[in-house]
Coordinates of C-alpha atoms in Angstrom, one line a residue:
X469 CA 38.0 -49.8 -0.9
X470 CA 34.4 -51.6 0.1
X471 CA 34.9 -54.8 0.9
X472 CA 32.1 -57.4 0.3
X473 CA 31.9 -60.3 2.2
X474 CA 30.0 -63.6 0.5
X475 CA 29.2 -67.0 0.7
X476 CA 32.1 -69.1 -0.9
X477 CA 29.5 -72.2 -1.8
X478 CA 26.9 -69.6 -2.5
X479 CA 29.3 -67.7 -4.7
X480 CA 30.2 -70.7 -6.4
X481 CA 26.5 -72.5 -7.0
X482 CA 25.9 -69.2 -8.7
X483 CA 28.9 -69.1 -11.2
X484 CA 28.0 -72.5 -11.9
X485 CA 31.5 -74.1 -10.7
X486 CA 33.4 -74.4 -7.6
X487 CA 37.8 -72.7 -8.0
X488 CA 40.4 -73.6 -5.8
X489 CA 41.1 -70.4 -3.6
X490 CA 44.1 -70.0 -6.0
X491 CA 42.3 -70.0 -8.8
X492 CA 39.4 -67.5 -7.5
X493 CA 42.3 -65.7 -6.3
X494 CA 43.3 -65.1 -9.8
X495 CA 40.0 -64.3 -11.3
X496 CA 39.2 -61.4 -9.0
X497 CA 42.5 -60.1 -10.2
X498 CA 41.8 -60.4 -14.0
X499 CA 38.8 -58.7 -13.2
X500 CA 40.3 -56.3 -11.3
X501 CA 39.1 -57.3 -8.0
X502 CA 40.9 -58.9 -4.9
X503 CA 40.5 -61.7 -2.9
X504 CA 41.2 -60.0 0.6
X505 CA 40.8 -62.5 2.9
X506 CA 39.6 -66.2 3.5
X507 CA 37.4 -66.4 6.4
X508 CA 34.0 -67.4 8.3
X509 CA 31.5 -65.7 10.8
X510 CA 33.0 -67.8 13.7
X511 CA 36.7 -66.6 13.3
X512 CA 35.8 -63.0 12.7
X513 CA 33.5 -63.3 15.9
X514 CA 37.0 -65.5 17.8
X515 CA 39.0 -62.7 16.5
X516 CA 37.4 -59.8 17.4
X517 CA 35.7 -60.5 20.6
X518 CA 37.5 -63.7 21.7
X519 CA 36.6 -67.6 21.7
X520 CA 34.3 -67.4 24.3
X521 CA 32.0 -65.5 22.0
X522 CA 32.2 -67.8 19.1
X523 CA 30.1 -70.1 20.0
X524 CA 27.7 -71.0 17.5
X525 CA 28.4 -69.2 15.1
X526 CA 28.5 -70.2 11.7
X527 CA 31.6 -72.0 10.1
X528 CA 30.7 -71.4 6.4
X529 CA 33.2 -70.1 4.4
X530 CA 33.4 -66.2 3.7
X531 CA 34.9 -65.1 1.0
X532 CA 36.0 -60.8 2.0
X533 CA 36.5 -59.2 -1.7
X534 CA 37.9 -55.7 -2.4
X535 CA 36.0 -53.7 -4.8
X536 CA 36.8 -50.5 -6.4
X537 CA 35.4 -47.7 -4.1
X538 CA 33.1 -46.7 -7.2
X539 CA 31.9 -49.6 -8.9
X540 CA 28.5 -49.8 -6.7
X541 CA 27.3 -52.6 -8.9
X542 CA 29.9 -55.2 -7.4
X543 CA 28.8 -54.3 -3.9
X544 CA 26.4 -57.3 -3.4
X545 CA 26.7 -61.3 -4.8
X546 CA 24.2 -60.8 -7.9
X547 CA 26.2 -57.8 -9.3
X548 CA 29.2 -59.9 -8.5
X549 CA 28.5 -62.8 -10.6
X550 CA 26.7 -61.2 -12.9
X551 CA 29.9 -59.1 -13.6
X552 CA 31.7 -62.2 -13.5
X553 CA 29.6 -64.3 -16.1
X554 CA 30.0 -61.4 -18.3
X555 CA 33.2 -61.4 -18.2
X556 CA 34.3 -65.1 -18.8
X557 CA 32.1 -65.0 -21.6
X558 CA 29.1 -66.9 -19.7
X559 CA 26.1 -64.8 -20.2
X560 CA 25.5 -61.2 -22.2
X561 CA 25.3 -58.1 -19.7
X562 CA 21.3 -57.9 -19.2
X563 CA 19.5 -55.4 -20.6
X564 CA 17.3 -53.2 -17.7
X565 CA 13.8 -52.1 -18.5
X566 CA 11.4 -49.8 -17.0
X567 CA 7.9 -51.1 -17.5
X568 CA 4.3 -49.4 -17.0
X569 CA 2.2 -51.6 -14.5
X570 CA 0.2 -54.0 -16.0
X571 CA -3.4 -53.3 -14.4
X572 CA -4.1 -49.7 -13.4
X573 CA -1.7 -46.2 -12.7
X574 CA 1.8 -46.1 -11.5
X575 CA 2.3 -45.2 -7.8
X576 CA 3.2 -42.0 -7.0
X577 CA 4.9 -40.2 -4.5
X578 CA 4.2 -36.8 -3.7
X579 CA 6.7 -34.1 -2.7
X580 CA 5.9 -31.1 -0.8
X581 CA 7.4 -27.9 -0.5
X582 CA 8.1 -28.4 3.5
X583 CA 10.5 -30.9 2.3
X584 CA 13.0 -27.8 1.0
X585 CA 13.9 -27.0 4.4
X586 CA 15.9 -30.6 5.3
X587 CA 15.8 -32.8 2.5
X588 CA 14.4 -31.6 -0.9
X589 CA 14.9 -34.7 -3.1
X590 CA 13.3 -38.2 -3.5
X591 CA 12.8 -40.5 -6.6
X592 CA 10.7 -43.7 -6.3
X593 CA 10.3 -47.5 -8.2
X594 CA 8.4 -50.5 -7.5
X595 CA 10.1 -54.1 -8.0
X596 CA 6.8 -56.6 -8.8
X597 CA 6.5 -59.8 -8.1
X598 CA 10.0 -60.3 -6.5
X599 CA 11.1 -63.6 -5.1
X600 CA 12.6 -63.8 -1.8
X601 CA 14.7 -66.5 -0.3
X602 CA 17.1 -66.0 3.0
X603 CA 19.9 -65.6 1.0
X604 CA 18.2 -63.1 -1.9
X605 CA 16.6 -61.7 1.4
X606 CA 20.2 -61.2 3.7
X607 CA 21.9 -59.8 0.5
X608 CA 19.1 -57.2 -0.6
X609 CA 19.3 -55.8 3.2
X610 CA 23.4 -56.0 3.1
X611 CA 23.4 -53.9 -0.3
X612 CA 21.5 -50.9 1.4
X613 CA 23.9 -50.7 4.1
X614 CA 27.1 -51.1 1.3
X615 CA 25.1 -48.1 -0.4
X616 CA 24.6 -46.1 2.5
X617 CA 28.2 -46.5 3.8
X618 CA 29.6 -45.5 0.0
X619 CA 27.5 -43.2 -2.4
X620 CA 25.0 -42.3 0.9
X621 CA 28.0 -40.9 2.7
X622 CA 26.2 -42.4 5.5
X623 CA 22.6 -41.7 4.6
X624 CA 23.5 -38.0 4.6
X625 CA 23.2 -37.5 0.8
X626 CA 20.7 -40.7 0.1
X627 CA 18.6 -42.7 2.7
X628 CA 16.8 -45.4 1.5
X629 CA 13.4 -47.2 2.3
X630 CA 12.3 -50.5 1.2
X631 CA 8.7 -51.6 1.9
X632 CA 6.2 -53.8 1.6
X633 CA 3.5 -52.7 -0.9
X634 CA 0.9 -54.9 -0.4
X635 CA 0.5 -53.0 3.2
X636 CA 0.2 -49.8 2.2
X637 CA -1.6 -48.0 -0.2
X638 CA -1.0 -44.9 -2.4
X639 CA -0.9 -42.4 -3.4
X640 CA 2.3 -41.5 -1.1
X641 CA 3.1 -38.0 0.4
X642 CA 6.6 -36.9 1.4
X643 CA 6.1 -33.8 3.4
X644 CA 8.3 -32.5 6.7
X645 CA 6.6 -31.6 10.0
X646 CA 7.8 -30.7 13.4
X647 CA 9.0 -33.5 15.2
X648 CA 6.7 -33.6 18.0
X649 CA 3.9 -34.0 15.3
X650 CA 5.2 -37.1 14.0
X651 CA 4.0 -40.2 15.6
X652 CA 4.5 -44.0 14.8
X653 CA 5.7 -47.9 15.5
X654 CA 9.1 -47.7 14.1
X655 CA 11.2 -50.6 12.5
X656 CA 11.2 -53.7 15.9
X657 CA 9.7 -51.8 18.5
X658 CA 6.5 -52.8 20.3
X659 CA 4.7 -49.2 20.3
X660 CA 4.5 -46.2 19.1
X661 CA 6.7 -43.2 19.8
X662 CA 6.9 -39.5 18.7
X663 CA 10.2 -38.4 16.4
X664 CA 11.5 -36.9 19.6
X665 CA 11.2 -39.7 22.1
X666 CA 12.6 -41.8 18.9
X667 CA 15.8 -39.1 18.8
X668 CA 16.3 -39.7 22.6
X669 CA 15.7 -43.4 22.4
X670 CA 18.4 -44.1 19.7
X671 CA 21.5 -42.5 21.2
X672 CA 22.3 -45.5 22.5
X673 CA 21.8 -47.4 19.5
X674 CA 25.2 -48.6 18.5
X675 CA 23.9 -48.2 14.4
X676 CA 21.3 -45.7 14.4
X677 CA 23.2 -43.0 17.0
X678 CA 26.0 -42.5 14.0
X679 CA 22.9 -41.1 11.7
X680 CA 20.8 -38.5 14.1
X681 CA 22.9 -35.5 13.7
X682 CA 21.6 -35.3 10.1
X683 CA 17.7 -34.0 11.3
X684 CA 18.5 -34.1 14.8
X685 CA 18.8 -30.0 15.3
X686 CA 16.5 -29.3 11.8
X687 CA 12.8 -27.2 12.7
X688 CA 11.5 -30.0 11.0
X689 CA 11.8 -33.5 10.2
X690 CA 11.1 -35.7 7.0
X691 CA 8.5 -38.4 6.8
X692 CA 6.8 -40.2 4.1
X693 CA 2.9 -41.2 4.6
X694 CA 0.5 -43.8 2.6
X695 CA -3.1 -42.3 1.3
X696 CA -4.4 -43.9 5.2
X697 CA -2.1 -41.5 7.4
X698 CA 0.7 -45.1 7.5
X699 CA 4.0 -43.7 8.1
X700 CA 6.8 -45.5 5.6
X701 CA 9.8 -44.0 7.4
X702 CA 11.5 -40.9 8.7
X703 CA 14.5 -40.9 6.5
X704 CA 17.1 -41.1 7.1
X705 CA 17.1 -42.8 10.6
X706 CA 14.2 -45.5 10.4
X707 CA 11.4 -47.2 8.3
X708 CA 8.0 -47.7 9.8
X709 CA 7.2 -51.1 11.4
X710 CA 4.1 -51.7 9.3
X711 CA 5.5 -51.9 6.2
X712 CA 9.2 -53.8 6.7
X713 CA 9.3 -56.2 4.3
X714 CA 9.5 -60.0 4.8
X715 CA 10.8 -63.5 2.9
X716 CA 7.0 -63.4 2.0
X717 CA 6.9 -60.3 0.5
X718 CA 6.0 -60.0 -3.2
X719 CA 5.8 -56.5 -4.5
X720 CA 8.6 -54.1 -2.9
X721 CA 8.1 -50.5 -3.1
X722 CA 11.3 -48.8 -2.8
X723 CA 12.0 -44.8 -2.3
X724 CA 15.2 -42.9 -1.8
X725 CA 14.7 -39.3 -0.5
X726 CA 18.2 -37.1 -0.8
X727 CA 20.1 -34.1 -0.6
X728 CA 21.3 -34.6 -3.7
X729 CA 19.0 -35.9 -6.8
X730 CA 22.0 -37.3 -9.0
X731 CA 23.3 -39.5 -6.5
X732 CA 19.7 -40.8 -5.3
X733 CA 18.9 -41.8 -8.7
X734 CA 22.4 -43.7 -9.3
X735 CA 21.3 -45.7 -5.6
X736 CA 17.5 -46.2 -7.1
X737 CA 19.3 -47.8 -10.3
X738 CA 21.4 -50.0 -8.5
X739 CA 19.1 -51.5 -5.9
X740 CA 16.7 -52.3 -8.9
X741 CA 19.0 -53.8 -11.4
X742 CA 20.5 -55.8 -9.0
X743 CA 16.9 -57.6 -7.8
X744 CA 14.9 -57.2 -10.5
X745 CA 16.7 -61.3 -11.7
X746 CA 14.4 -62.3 -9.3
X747 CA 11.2 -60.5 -10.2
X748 CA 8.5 -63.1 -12.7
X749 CA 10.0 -60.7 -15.8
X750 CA 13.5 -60.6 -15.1
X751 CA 15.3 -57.4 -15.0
X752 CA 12.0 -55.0 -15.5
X753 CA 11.2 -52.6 -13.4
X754 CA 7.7 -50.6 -12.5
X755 CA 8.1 -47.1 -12.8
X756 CA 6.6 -44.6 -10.1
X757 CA 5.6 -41.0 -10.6
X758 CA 7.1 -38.4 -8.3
X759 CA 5.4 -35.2 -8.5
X760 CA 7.7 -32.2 -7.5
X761 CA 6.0 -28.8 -5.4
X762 CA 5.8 -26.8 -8.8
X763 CA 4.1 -29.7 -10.2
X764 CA 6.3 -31.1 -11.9
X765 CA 6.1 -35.2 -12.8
X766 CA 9.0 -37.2 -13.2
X767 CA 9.1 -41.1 -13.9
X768 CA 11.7 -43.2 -12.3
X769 CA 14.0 -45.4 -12.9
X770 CA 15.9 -43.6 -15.0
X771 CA 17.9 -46.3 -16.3
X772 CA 19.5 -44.5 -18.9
X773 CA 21.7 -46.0 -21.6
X774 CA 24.1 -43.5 -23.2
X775 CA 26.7 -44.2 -26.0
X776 CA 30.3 -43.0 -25.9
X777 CA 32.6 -43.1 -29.0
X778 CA 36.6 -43.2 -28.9
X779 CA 38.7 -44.8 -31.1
X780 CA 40.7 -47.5 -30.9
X781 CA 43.9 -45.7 -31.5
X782 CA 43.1 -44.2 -28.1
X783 CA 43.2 -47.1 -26.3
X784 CA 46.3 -48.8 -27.8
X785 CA 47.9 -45.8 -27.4
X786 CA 46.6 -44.9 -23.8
X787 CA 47.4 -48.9 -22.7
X788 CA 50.8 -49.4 -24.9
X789 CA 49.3 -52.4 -26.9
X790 CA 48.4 -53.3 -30.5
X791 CA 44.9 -54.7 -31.1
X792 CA 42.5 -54.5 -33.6
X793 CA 39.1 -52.2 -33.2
X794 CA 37.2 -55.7 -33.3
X795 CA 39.0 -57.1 -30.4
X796 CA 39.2 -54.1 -28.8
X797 CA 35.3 -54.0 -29.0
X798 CA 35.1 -57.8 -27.7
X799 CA 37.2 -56.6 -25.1
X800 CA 34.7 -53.8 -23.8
X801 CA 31.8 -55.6 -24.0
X802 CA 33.7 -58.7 -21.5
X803 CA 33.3 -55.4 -18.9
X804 CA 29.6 -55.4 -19.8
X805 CA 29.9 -52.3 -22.1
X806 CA 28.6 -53.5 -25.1
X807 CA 30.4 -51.9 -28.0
X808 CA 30.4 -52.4 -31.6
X809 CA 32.6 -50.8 -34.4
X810 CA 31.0 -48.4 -36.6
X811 CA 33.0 -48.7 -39.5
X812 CA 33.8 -44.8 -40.2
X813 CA 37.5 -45.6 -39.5
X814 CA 39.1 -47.1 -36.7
X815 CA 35.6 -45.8 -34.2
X816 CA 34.2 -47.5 -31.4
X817 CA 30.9 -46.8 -30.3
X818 CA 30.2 -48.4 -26.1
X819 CA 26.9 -48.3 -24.4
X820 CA 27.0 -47.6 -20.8
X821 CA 24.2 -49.4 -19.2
X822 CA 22.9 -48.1 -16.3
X823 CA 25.0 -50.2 -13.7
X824 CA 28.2 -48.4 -14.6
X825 CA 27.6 -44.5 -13.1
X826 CA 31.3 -45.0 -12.4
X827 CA 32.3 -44.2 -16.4
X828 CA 31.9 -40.8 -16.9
X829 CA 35.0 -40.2 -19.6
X830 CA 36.8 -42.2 -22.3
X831 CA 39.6 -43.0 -19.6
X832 CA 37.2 -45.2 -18.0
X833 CA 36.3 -47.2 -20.8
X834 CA 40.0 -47.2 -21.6
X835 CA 40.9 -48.5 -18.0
X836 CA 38.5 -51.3 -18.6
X837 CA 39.9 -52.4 -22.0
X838 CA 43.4 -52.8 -20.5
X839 CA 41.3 -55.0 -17.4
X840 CA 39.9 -57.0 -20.4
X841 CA 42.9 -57.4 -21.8
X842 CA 45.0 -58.5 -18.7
X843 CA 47.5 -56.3 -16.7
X844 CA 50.4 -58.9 -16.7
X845 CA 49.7 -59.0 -20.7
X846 CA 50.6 -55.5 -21.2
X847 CA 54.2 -55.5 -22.9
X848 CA 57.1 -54.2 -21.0
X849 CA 58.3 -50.8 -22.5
X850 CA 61.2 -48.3 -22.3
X851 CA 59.9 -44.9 -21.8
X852 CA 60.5 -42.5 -24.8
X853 CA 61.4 -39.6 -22.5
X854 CA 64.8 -39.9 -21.4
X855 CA 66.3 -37.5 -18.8
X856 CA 70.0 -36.8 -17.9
X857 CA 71.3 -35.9 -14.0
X858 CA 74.2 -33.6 -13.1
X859 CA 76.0 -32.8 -10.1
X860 CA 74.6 -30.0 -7.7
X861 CA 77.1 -28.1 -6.0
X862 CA 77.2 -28.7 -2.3
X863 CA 76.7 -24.6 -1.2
X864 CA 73.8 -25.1 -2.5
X865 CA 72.5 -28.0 -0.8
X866 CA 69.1 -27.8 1.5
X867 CA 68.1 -30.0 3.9
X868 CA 66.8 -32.5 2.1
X869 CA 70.4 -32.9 0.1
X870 CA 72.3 -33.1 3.6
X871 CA 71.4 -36.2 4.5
X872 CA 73.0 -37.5 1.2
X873 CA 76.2 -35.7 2.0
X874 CA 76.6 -37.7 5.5
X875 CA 80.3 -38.8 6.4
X876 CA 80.9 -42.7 5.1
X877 CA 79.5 -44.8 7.7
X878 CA 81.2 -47.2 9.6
X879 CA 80.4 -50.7 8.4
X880 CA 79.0 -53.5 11.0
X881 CA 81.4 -56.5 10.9
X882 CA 78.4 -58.8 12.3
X883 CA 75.3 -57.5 12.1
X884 CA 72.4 -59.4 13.6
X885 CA 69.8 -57.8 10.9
X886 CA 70.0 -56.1 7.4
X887 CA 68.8 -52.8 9.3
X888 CA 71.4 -52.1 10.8
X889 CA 74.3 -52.8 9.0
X890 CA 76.2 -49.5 9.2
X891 CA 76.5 -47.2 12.3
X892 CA 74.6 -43.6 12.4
X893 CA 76.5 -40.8 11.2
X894 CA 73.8 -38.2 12.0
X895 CA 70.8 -38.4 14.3
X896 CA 68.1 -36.7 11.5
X897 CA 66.9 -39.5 10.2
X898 CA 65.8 -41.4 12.9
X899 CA 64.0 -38.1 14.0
X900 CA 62.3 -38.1 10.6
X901 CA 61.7 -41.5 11.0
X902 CA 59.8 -41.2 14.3
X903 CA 58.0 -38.0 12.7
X904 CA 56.7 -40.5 9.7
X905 CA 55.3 -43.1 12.4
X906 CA 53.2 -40.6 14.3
X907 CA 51.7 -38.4 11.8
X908 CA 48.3 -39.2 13.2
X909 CA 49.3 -37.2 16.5
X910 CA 48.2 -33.4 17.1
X911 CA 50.5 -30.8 15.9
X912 CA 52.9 -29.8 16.5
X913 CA 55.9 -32.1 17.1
X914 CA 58.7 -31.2 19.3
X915 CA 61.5 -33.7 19.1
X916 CA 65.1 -34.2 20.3
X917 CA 67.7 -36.7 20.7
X918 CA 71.5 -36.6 22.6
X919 CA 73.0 -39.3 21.6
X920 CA 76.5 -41.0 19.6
X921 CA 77.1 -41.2 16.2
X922 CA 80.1 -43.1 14.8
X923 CA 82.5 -41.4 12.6
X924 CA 85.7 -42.8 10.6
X925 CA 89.2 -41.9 11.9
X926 CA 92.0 -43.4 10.9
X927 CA 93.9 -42.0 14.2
X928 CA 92.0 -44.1 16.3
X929 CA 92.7 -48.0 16.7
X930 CA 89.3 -49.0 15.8
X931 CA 89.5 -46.8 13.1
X932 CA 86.1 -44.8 14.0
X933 CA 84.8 -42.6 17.0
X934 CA 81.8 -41.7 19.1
X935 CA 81.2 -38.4 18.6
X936 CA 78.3 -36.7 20.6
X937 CA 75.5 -34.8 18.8
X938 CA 72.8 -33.2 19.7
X939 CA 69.5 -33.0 17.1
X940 CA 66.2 -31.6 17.4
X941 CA 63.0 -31.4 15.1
X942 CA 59.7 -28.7 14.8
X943 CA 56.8 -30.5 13.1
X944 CA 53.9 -28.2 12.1
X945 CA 51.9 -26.9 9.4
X946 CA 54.0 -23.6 9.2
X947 CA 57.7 -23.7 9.1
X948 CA 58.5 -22.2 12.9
X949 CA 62.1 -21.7 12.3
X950 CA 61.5 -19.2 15.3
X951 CA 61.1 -22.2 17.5
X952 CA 64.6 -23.9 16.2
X953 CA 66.3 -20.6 16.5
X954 CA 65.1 -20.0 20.1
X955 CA 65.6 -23.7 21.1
X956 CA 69.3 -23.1 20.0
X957 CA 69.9 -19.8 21.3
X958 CA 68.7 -21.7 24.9
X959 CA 71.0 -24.5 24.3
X960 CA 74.2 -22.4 24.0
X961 CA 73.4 -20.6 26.9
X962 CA 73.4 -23.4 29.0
X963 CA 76.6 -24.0 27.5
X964 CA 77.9 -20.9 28.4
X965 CA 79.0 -20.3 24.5
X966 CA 78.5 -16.8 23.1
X967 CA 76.7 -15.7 20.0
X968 CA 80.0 -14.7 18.3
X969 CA 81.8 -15.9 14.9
X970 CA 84.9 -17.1 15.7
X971 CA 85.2 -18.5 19.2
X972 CA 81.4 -18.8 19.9
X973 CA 78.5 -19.5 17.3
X974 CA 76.8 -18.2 14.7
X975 CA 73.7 -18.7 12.1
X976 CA 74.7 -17.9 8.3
X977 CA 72.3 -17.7 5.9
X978 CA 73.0 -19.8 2.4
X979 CA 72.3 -18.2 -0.4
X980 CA 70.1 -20.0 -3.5
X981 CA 72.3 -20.6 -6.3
X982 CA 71.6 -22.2 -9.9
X983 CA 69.9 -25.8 -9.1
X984 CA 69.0 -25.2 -5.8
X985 CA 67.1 -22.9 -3.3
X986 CA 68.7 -21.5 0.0
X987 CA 68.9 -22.3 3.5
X988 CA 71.1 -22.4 6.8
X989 CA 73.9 -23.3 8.0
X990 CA 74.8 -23.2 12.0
X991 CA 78.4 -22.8 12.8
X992 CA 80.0 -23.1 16.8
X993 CA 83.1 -24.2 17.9
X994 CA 83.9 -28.0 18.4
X995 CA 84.4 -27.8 22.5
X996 CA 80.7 -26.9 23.1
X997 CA 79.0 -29.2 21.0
X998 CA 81.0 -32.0 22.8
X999 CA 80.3 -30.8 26.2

């Protein structure tokens, strides 16, 4: 899950009241959210890289929040309280417009057909008359990198590029050259550099190295130019210098070139409808043209409303509660989907605005009624399918089933923890505890152990014995019973035991029977296991 880290006495100022960290705690988790961890920038700079490098860094409160991995609108603190206010009831979920500029023709952005060869896509908007403060600023920059670590799959489905407009000019032309064509002052340099002295000069960039393999071995590389030759970037590794945008900046022009169309319009919608609160018309955006190789014009934003219907016998049944359509309704629109009931029976209609890419099917809007309505509210139930065991014969018992058939264990008079309370009466289970704890590791796993288990026996004056076994485990993606068998076969050998039934050992095969499969058993006399 993303986490997002914010500003507690930001968050706060914004919701309009401060919470105890309880009491935040809580509300994250009515809205299904949690409140990971209580921090600041100093103690995550102590932690990390030690006390020495603290110094001076900030002690403000951070707030690290846990957010579904596909609700991209919680990803920054406006989409956070907005979602928030919504929810307790604050504030009605906005309603996103795409506008026509007021004086002359929307920019465009033109796609040519050299584009095909690395990345084909790019969609384009334009947020006017924005207003920038350090905070609005730091949060707008975080929010590309949250989207480009998420839906961008690391920029290699979606890059994004934010610019300046008042320093450029349009028309716009996204084209693809070779890289020792392409030529410009990139994002905090001092000079200019061609796309292959850029490619050499980032592979020791601890950010931008993780992103050159995308282009890095393409004939050609993207790159988007203003009507004056300007470059805007080279998605997706870096914007142009001349056109980064600054707390003074006014009009943002904001493009989004992909490998996949769907997904670049879903990160085009959510970088405008979280900013456009602070543009002079809140929540309008200026539409752009992109013009396609076959000539084809398309306008973006989308921001598409679409209505869903279901009815409310869906949900209570789906959830296992009781409400009315009308509250079910009230309930949806708390999760800004805006619903009303129609009226032809017990229907609900929902508009999903175009913040919420993440509801694609009725059990989405059904997973955010039951949010709505409160997890711990739901009513404990006894499940109407009822199932009866029986007993499995032990011939028929696999692996898996022996360790249930183990000897009764020797009981600890004293033990110093609850772990071990019993003694070991078979070796396995440690094995397959050790397997468990190193699954990371390279296949396969080869693992034995020679050691004492402790059996009950009455004979004895303690009333138990050591008894030494021997226990060994193949880990792999394919069974390698070959591997057991030989390993077995070598261990007899050494112990000078024969491959005989009777005096000496043997491997029998069980045969499946009703209620269970088949599997082996491994017969030798007692004197050479306890060699």
């Amino acid at each position: 899950m993303p986490t997002v880290g914010v500003k507690r006495d930001l968050l706060f100022t914004a919701l309009g009241r401060t919470y105890t960290d309880e009491e935040f705690d809580e509300l994250c988790f009515e809205y299904g959210l949690e409140l990971d961890e209580i921090t600041s920038e100093k103690e995550i700079i102590s932690r990390e890289q030690g006390g020495s490098k603290a110094s001076g860094a900030s002690d403000v409160i951070l707030y690290k929040i846990d957010v579904p991995a596909n609700r991209y609108d919680l990803l920054c603190l406006e989409g956070l309280v907005r979602g928030l206010q919504v929810f307790m009831n604050k504030m009605e979920a906005p309603r996103y417009r795409r506008v026509r500029p007021v004086s002359g023709e929307p920019q465009r952005l033109v796609i040519t057909k050299e584009t095909a060869a690395v990345r084909p896509h790019a969609v384009a908007a334009v947020l006017r008359n924005i207003t920038f403060t350090q905070e609005r600023y730091d949060s707008f920059i975080e929010l590309q990198d949250k989207l480009h670590q998420n839906v961008c799959r690391k920029r290699s489905l979606v890059a994004i590029g934010t610019h300046d407009l008042d320093t450029i000019s349009g028309p716009f032309t996204y084209t693809a050259k070779p890289p020792g064509e392409i030529s410009f002052k990139p994002l905090n340099q001092t000079k200019e550099y061609t796309a292959t002295q850029l490619m050499s000069l980032y592979k020791t960039d601890s950010h931008l190295k993780h992103f050159l393999h995308i282009i890095e071995d393409k004939p050609v590389y993207p790159v988007i130019y203003d009507s004056n030759g300007v470059v805007l970037s080279m998605p997706p590794i870096i914007n142009g210098d001349h056109s980064k945008i600054s707390l003074e900046t006014k009009n943002v022009f904001i493009e989004c070139t992909a490998t996949d169309v769907t997904k670049a319009k879903i990160v085009l919608d959510m970088m405008v409808t979280m900013f456009s609160e602070y543009c002079a018309q809140p929540f309008t955006v200026e539409e752009a043209e992109v013009v396609y190789p076959d000539g084809k014009t398309c306008k973006y934003p989308e921001l598409a409303y679409r209505k869903e219907k279901l009815s409310s016998e869906f949900i209570n049944r789906k959830v296992g509660i009781n409400e009315s359509t009308e509250t079910l309704a009230r309930l949806l629109t708390k999760m800004c989907l805006r619903s009303e009931v129609t009226g032809a029976g017990d229907e609900i209609e929902v508009e999903i605005p175009p913040t919420r890419s993440d509801v694609i099917h009725a059990c989405d809007i059904m997973e955010d009624a039951a949010m709505a309505f409160g997890f711990n509210n739901i009513p404990y139930t006894t499940p109407l399918t009822y199932t009866v065991a029986h007993q499995v014969g032990v011939s028929s018992c696999t692996v898996g089933r022996a360790l249930t058939l183990a000897p009764p264990a020797v009981h600890i008079a004293n033990p110093k923890t609850a772990e071990f309370q019993v003694a070991r009466t078979t070796l396995l289970p440690g094995l397959l505890k050790t397997v468990a704890a190193n699954r990371k590791m390279p296949l396969p796993l080869k693992l034995f152990e020679i050691s004492d288990v402790v059996l009950k026996d009455e004979t004895k004056d303690v009333g138990a014995r050591n008894s030494r076994r021997f226990c060994a485990v193949y880990y792999n993606k394919s069974p390698g019973f070959e591997v057991i068998h030989g390993l077995l076969d070598r261990t007899m050998q050494l112990l000078e035991e024969k491959s005989a039934r009777g005096d000496g050992y043997h491997i029998q095969a069980a045969e499946g029977k009703k209620g269970g499969g088949g599997g082996w058993h491994f017969r030798a006399c007692r004197n050479s296991l306890n060699r």
